[in-house]
């Protein structure tokens, strides 16, 4: 995949000496959707703001579509759409005017059809003549997304697009993201909702204390780090695990009424069939069975807490 964003040895030290980005290296392929996860203060907004040319890096280089973000600012900014974390909207303008004006700022010719489509996609059509000051927070966020899309960016940054929005907007947004993916738009998204990353990202990057601690294909990540467990409820209390079952490394619950078996779901043999047959041979009656897969959230919490200790 051709990289559309290429970040090399990027560091940001804020005035006062705080290192918010520490030697970040990352390539984002054209048409990819990457979710940037990290705890509060990890450096997500700093990274996005640097790529968009809003703040200056202390060292390192970023290229967007082959252009340097500092030397060729106009070229890079013109293909970037940004939905910032903080809402900033001009209160007295109407929704229609503010979104249309935003397109004009990028030197694009008027396209009422496109603006109409964007407003409809984001369920803003019936608010098109409303002044921004009269909108709720979630509506304002929709307007921010509409503004970012107005100039048909090839790269879209969504910094916490789901913060403070209802389920409806989140779904609208996911749908819009899916549509943009199909037209080849590259999307970088930060979120605190792990299920959002799980739902829409192709790749996951985790940033902690200004360092990228992981970048991995979502499916591979879940397979590699994701463990699966099978819990068997038994119908009679079991004092101890019979020797015949020792090879399964089962765990007996405190109430002695269930056994848990951890297995590799990606392996050819999970061992479940033979476990169930051996349970039956040992005359252990099974009442119920439940399997559980560790979620991206478990993986994320594990990674970030590891990093915090070092
Ligand atoms: N203008 C600034 N001057 C000094 N320090 C700053 C400035 N902006 C951000 N920081 C610090 O840099 C670190 C990274 O901030 P940043 O906003 O990038 O984090 P974030 O990952 O986006 O967090 P959140 O999840 O809360 O949005 C934080 O410790 C923050 O306090
Ligand atoms: Mg932020």
mmCIF file of C-alpha atoms in Angstrom, residues 87-95 97-98 129-135 140 143-144 147:
data_model
loop_
_atom_site.group_PDB
_atom_site.id
_atom_site.type_symbol
_atom_site.label_atom_id
_atom_site.label_comp_id
_atom_site.label_asym_id
_atom_site.label_seq_id
_atom_site.Cartn_x
_atom_site.Cartn_y
_atom_site.Cartn_z
ATOM 1 C CA UNK A 87 -15.631 22.606 19.101
ATOM 2 C CA UNK A 88 -15.044 25.947 17.468
ATOM 3 C CA UNK A 89 -17.915 27.336 15.483
ATOM 4 C CA UNK A 90 -18.988 30.766 14.420
ATOM 5 C CA UNK A 91 -22.126 31.248 16.458
ATOM 6 C CA UNK A 92 -24.129 33.614 14.264
ATOM 7 C CA UNK A 93 -23.803 31.801 10.968
ATOM 8 C CA UNK A 94 -26.267 29.281 9.646
ATOM 9 C CA UNK A 95 -25.315 25.648 9.184
ATOM 10 C CA UNK A 97 -23.394 29.093 5.240
ATOM 11 C CA UNK A 98 -20.713 27.820 7.550
ATOM 12 C CA UNK A 129 -30.958 27.389 8.183
ATOM 13 C CA UNK A 130 -30.440 27.274 11.937
ATOM 14 C CA UNK A 131 -27.842 29.497 13.511
ATOM 15 C CA UNK A 132 -25.041 27.501 15.111
ATOM 16 C CA UNK A 133 -25.622 29.079 18.516
ATOM 17 C CA UNK A 134 -29.043 27.452 18.642
ATOM 18 C CA UNK A 135 -27.685 23.920 18.131
ATOM 19 C CA UNK A 140 -22.413 21.269 16.539
ATOM 20 C CA UNK A 143 -21.458 20.593 11.732
ATOM 21 C CA UNK A 144 -17.741 20.217 12.426
ATOM 22 C CA UNK A 147 -17.188 21.362 7.506
#
